mmCIF file of C-alpha atoms and ligand atoms in Angstrom:
data_model
loop_
_atom_site.group_PDB
_atom_site.id
_atom_site.type_symbol
_atom_site.label_atom_id
_atom_site.label_comp_id
_atom_site.label_asym_id
_atom_site.label_seq_id
_atom_site.Cartn_x
_atom_site.Cartn_y
_atom_site.Cartn_z
ATOM 1 C CA MET A 1 32.040 19.768 18.739
ATOM 2 C CA GLN A 2 30.356 16.635 17.495
ATOM 3 C CA LEU A 3 29.406 16.324 13.847
ATOM 4 C CA PHE A 4 26.282 14.378 12.875
ATOM 5 C CA LEU A 5 24.855 13.504 9.488
ATOM 6 C CA ASP A 6 21.226 14.477 8.928
ATOM 7 C CA THR A 7 20.287 11.592 6.665
ATOM 8 C CA ALA A 8 18.774 8.118 6.560
ATOM 9 C CA SER A 9 21.029 7.014 3.685
ATOM 10 C CA VAL A 10 23.170 4.044 4.723
ATOM 11 C CA THR A 11 25.580 4.783 1.860
ATOM 12 C CA GLU A 12 26.136 8.381 3.011
ATOM 13 C CA ILE A 13 26.531 7.293 6.639
ATOM 14 C CA ARG A 14 29.053 4.559 5.770
ATOM 15 C CA THR A 15 31.135 7.007 3.687
ATOM 16 C CA MET A 16 31.581 9.529 6.522
ATOM 17 C CA TRP A 17 31.955 6.805 9.159
ATOM 18 C CA GLU A 18 34.868 5.319 7.209
ATOM 19 C CA ILE A 19 36.598 8.717 6.962
ATOM 20 C CA GLY A 20 36.305 8.896 10.756
ATOM 21 C CA ILE A 21 34.653 12.284 11.263
ATOM 22 C CA LEU A 22 31.132 11.121 12.104
ATOM 23 C CA ASP A 23 29.809 11.182 15.676
ATOM 24 C CA GLY A 24 26.135 10.472 15.072
ATOM 25 C CA VAL A 25 23.120 10.460 12.775
ATOM 26 C CA THR A 26 19.786 12.255 12.915
ATOM 27 C CA THR A 27 16.805 11.089 10.893
ATOM 28 C CA ASN A 28 13.298 12.427 10.521
ATOM 29 C CA PRO A 29 10.162 11.133 8.740
ATOM 30 C CA THR A 30 10.988 13.137 5.589
ATOM 31 C CA LEU A 31 14.522 11.715 5.358
ATOM 32 C CA VAL A 32 13.273 8.167 6.035
ATOM 33 C CA SER A 33 10.608 8.513 3.310
ATOM 34 C CA LYS A 34 13.351 9.198 0.723
ATOM 35 C CA GLU A 35 14.939 5.777 1.288
ATOM 36 C CA GLY A 36 11.904 3.629 0.342
ATOM 37 C CA ARG A 37 12.685 1.215 3.197
ATOM 38 C CA LYS A 38 10.830 -0.040 6.261
ATOM 39 C CA PHE A 39 11.567 2.345 9.146
ATOM 40 C CA GLU A 40 12.741 -0.021 11.877
ATOM 41 C CA GLU A 41 14.752 -2.185 9.484
ATOM 42 C CA LEU A 42 16.543 0.942 8.232
ATOM 43 C CA ILE A 43 17.251 2.233 11.748
ATOM 44 C CA ARG A 44 18.612 -1.193 12.743
ATOM 45 C CA GLU A 45 20.993 -1.156 9.779
ATOM 46 C CA ILE A 46 22.227 2.353 10.642
ATOM 47 C CA CYS A 47 22.832 1.306 14.268
ATOM 48 C CA ALA A 48 24.635 -1.868 13.154
ATOM 49 C CA ILE A 49 27.287 0.291 11.430
ATOM 50 C CA GLY A 50 28.406 1.287 14.934
ATOM 51 C CA ILE A 51 27.184 4.901 14.967
ATOM 52 C CA PRO A 52 27.127 5.899 18.678
ATOM 53 C CA SER A 53 24.083 8.214 18.457
ATOM 54 C CA VAL A 54 21.120 7.596 16.125
ATOM 55 C CA SER A 55 18.018 9.787 16.415
ATOM 56 C CA ALA A 56 14.749 8.147 15.320
ATOM 57 C CA GLU A 57 11.519 10.153 15.414
ATOM 58 C CA VAL A 58 8.066 9.272 16.691
ATOM 59 C CA VAL A 59 5.080 10.158 14.495
ATOM 60 C CA ALA A 60 2.355 10.006 17.164
ATOM 61 C CA THR A 61 1.186 13.413 18.376
ATOM 62 C CA ASP A 62 -0.542 12.343 21.606
ATOM 63 C CA VAL A 63 1.286 11.509 24.847
ATOM 64 C CA GLU A 64 0.333 7.818 24.977
ATOM 65 C CA GLY A 65 1.243 7.308 21.323
ATOM 66 C CA MET A 66 4.614 9.044 21.776
ATOM 67 C CA LEU A 67 5.379 6.928 24.840
ATOM 68 C CA LYS A 68 4.471 3.721 23.018
ATOM 69 C CA GLU A 69 6.584 4.550 19.959
ATOM 70 C CA GLY A 70 9.447 5.946 22.058
ATOM 71 C CA ARG A 71 9.624 2.811 24.228
ATOM 72 C CA ARG A 72 9.614 0.633 21.114
ATOM 73 C CA LEU A 73 12.320 2.684 19.377
ATOM 74 C CA ARG A 74 14.672 2.678 22.384
ATOM 75 C CA GLU A 75 14.585 -1.133 22.409
ATOM 76 C CA ILE A 76 16.006 -1.271 18.878
ATOM 77 C CA HIS A 77 19.577 -0.450 19.939
ATOM 78 C CA PRO A 78 21.486 1.272 22.795
ATOM 79 C CA ALA A 79 22.537 4.041 20.351
ATOM 80 C CA ILE A 80 18.953 5.222 19.869
ATOM 81 C CA TYR A 81 17.854 8.733 20.827
ATOM 82 C CA VAL A 82 14.084 9.139 20.562
ATOM 83 C CA LYS A 83 13.149 12.271 18.626
ATOM 84 C CA ILE A 84 10.030 13.975 19.935
ATOM 85 C CA PRO A 85 8.445 17.204 18.625
ATOM 86 C CA MET A 86 8.287 20.329 20.776
ATOM 87 C CA THR A 87 4.615 20.395 21.746
ATOM 88 C CA PRO A 88 2.926 20.272 25.168
ATOM 89 C CA ALA A 89 2.293 16.548 24.577
ATOM 90 C CA GLY A 90 5.925 16.152 23.490
ATOM 91 C CA LEU A 91 7.152 17.780 26.704
ATOM 92 C CA GLN A 92 4.959 15.497 28.808
ATOM 93 C CA ALA A 93 6.139 12.378 26.965
ATOM 94 C CA THR A 94 9.766 13.526 27.185
ATOM 95 C CA LYS A 95 9.535 13.971 30.956
ATOM 96 C CA THR A 96 8.261 10.399 31.374
ATOM 97 C CA LEU A 97 10.738 8.871 28.911
ATOM 98 C CA ALA A 98 13.673 10.774 30.451
ATOM 99 C CA LYS A 99 12.711 9.487 33.919
ATOM 100 C CA GLU A 100 12.764 5.964 32.462
ATOM 101 C CA GLY A 101 16.310 6.568 31.210
ATOM 102 C CA THR A 102 15.459 7.071 27.553
ATOM 103 C CA ARG A 103 17.488 9.768 25.814
ATOM 104 C CA VAL A 104 15.207 12.209 24.005
ATOM 105 C CA ASN A 105 16.084 14.603 21.194
ATOM 106 C CA MET A 106 13.458 17.367 21.254
ATOM 107 C CA THR A 107 12.961 18.526 17.699
ATOM 108 C CA LEU A 108 11.288 21.378 15.803
ATOM 109 C CA VAL A 109 12.618 23.967 18.258
ATOM 110 C CA PHE A 110 12.345 27.563 17.051
ATOM 111 C CA SER A 111 12.602 29.650 20.248
ATOM 112 C CA ALA A 112 14.848 29.840 23.303
ATOM 113 C CA ASN A 113 11.866 29.372 25.616
ATOM 114 C CA GLN A 114 11.057 26.086 23.857
ATOM 115 C CA ALA A 115 14.684 25.014 24.394
ATOM 116 C CA LEU A 116 14.473 25.967 28.084
ATOM 117 C CA LEU A 117 11.384 23.774 28.486
ATOM 118 C CA ALA A 118 13.077 20.857 26.728
ATOM 119 C CA ALA A 119 15.966 21.115 29.199
ATOM 120 C CA LYS A 120 13.575 21.347 32.168
ATOM 121 C CA VAL A 121 11.860 18.059 31.247
ATOM 122 C CA GLY A 122 15.213 16.304 30.868
ATOM 123 C CA ALA A 123 15.763 16.079 27.107
ATOM 124 C CA ALA A 124 19.244 14.831 26.209
ATOM 125 C CA TYR A 125 19.377 16.977 23.059
ATOM 126 C CA VAL A 126 17.495 20.054 21.924
ATOM 127 C CA SER A 127 17.370 20.673 18.175
ATOM 128 C CA PRO A 128 16.973 24.306 17.042
ATOM 129 C CA PHE A 129 16.202 24.429 13.283
ATOM 130 C CA ILE A 130 18.500 27.165 12.027
ATOM 131 C CA GLY A 131 18.021 27.005 8.243
ATOM 132 C CA ARG A 132 14.236 27.130 8.462
ATOM 133 C CA LEU A 133 14.479 30.350 10.509
ATOM 134 C CA ASP A 134 16.912 31.794 7.947
ATOM 135 C CA ASP A 135 14.433 30.839 5.207
ATOM 136 C CA GLN A 136 11.834 33.134 6.682
ATOM 137 C CA GLY A 137 14.148 36.099 7.191
ATOM 138 C CA GLN A 138 15.215 35.539 10.810
ATOM 139 C CA VAL A 139 18.902 34.970 11.692
ATOM 140 C CA GLY A 140 18.625 31.337 12.791
ATOM 141 C CA MET A 141 22.007 31.202 14.512
ATOM 142 C CA ASP A 142 20.901 33.937 16.943
ATOM 143 C CA LEU A 143 18.722 31.254 18.516
ATOM 144 C CA VAL A 144 21.775 29.081 19.211
ATOM 145 C CA ARG A 145 23.541 32.135 20.650
ATOM 146 C CA GLU A 146 20.611 32.507 23.075
ATOM 147 C CA ILE A 147 20.268 28.836 24.048
ATOM 148 C CA VAL A 148 23.952 28.145 24.815
ATOM 149 C CA PRO A 149 24.288 30.723 27.650
ATOM 150 C CA ILE A 150 20.860 29.793 29.079
ATOM 151 C CA PHE A 151 21.952 26.172 29.421
ATOM 152 C CA ARG A 152 25.280 27.293 30.914
ATOM 153 C CA ASN A 153 23.542 29.650 33.403
ATOM 154 C CA TYR A 154 21.512 26.803 34.867
ATOM 155 C CA ARG A 155 24.018 23.986 34.242
ATOM 156 C CA TYR A 156 21.522 21.972 32.193
ATOM 157 C CA ALA A 157 23.070 18.781 30.855
ATOM 158 C CA THR A 158 20.934 19.026 27.703
ATOM 159 C CA LYS A 159 23.124 19.299 24.594
ATOM 160 C CA VAL A 160 22.484 21.889 21.900
ATOM 161 C CA LEU A 161 22.189 20.071 18.565
ATOM 162 C CA VAL A 162 22.125 22.599 15.729
ATOM 163 C CA ALA A 163 19.804 21.254 13.010
ATOM 164 C CA SER A 164 18.535 22.391 9.619
ATOM 165 C CA VAL A 165 22.124 23.244 8.698
ATOM 166 C CA ARG A 166 22.422 24.338 5.077
ATOM 167 C CA HIS A 167 26.103 25.242 4.478
ATOM 168 C CA PRO A 168 29.592 25.168 6.077
ATOM 169 C CA ILE A 169 29.215 28.687 7.548
ATOM 170 C CA HIS A 170 26.388 27.324 9.713
ATOM 171 C CA VAL A 171 28.837 24.709 11.061
ATOM 172 C CA LEU A 172 31.472 27.368 11.756
ATOM 173 C CA GLU A 173 28.956 29.635 13.509
ATOM 174 C CA ALA A 174 27.564 26.737 15.549
ATOM 175 C CA ALA A 175 31.115 25.979 16.733
ATOM 176 C CA THR A 176 31.900 29.592 17.650
ATOM 177 C CA ALA A 177 28.554 29.860 19.476
ATOM 178 C CA GLY A 178 29.548 26.882 21.642
ATOM 179 C CA ALA A 179 26.954 24.381 20.354
ATOM 180 C CA ASP A 180 27.625 20.773 21.327
ATOM 181 C CA ILE A 181 26.615 19.199 18.010
ATOM 182 C CA ALA A 182 25.801 20.219 14.431
ATOM 183 C CA THR A 183 23.836 17.856 12.221
ATOM 184 C CA MET A 184 24.094 18.415 8.492
ATOM 185 C CA PRO A 185 23.297 16.911 5.111
ATOM 186 C CA PHE A 186 26.006 14.835 3.375
ATOM 187 C CA ALA A 187 26.473 17.660 0.832
ATOM 188 C CA VAL A 188 27.567 20.006 3.637
ATOM 189 C CA MET A 189 29.796 17.528 5.481
ATOM 190 C CA GLU A 190 31.680 16.573 2.331
ATOM 191 C CA LYS A 191 32.659 20.241 1.851
ATOM 192 C CA LEU A 192 34.239 20.595 5.310
ATOM 193 C CA PRO A 193 37.648 19.032 4.495
ATOM 194 C CA LEU A 194 37.998 20.899 1.186
ATOM 195 C CA HIS A 195 39.859 24.101 0.352
ATOM 196 C CA PRO A 196 41.163 25.123 -3.113
ATOM 197 C CA LEU A 197 44.492 26.252 -1.600
ATOM 198 C CA THR A 198 44.957 22.765 -0.124
ATOM 199 C CA ASP A 199 44.483 21.268 -3.619
ATOM 200 C CA LEU A 200 46.814 23.847 -5.215
ATOM 201 C CA GLY A 201 49.431 23.362 -2.501
ATOM 202 C CA LEU A 202 49.361 19.588 -2.869
ATOM 203 C CA ALA A 203 49.631 19.817 -6.672
ATOM 204 C CA ARG A 204 52.685 22.107 -6.308
ATOM 205 C CA PHE A 205 54.369 19.810 -3.765
ATOM 206 C CA LEU A 206 53.869 16.785 -6.029
ATOM 207 C CA LYS A 207 55.165 18.692 -9.092
ATOM 208 C CA ASP A 208 58.273 19.862 -7.201
ATOM 209 C CA TRP A 209 58.815 16.331 -5.901
ATOM 210 C CA GLU A 210 59.315 15.252 -9.517
ATOM 211 C CA LYS A 211 62.487 17.447 -9.572
ATOM 212 C CA VAL A 212 64.036 15.612 -6.629
ATOM 213 C CA PRO A 213 66.672 13.113 -7.862
ATOM 214 C CA LYS A 214 65.423 9.567 -7.346
ATOM 215 C CA GLY A 215 67.248 6.320 -6.659
HETATM 216 O O1 LIG B 1 16.490 16.749 10.824
HETATM 217 C C1 LIG B 1 15.956 17.975 11.114
HETATM 218 C C2 LIG B 1 16.485 19.140 10.308
HETATM 219 O O2 LIG B 1 17.873 19.118 10.271
HETATM 220 C C3 LIG B 1 15.838 19.317 8.961
HETATM 221 O O3 LIG B 1 16.506 20.216 8.131
HETATM 222 O O4 LIG B 1 16.868 21.218 5.913
HETATM 223 O O5 LIG B 1 14.709 20.033 6.384
HETATM 224 O O6 LIG B 1 15.189 22.231 7.422
HETATM 225 P P1 LIG B 1 15.780 20.959 6.910
#
C-alpha cells in the first residue's frame, strides 16, 4: 500500500521523504491556506522535492472553470494529479481531463455510488473521506470495504485513496480492506514506526551491550 502525506507543509514532506516511506502528497485548499504561500509556487516546490504523486485541487465549481484550472495545474509538473470534487460538473470535467491524459483525483467522496461514477469517468484516484464519516456517527471504513470489491468486480484501474485519516488504526484498516493508498496528516505518519516495546527492547540491548568485554 502506498502512504501519502495529507499536507502542504514542505518541512513535513521533506522529513518523511528523507526517511523514505513517502509515496505521495495530497493537498486541499484548507491545507494550502495554512501555509500562507502562493498556491502554484508552493505546489512547484513540493514537486521539486521529487515526490512522484502530488494532488492539487481546483476551486472552480463549473465545468469550464475546472477544465481551465485542471489544464493549468497539470502543466506545473508531471507528478501532478488534479483534484476535482465529486459533483455532476466534477464528473463531466473529469471525463474530459481523463481523455486528455490528465490524472484526476476525485475528492469529497462519501458513498460507494459516487466512487463507482468516479471510476466510470476515468478518475485515476477516488478519495473516500473516512474520518468525516466517523465524525457523524457512520463507520467510515465500511465505505472503503464497499468500494474495493466494486472496483475489483469490474476491473476498474481507479485507485482507492483513503483520505480524512485520523489515526494509525485507520491506516491498518485501510490496508486490510485492500485500499491502494492512505493519505494522512504528519502527526499520524510519524506514529507508524513507533512502538513502546521497540524502545524498551532497544534500551535493554544497549544496556546489556555495556556488559560485553570491549577491546
Ligand atoms: O485532503 C482531504 C482529507 O484528507 C481531509 O481530511 O481531516 O480535513 O477530514 P480532514
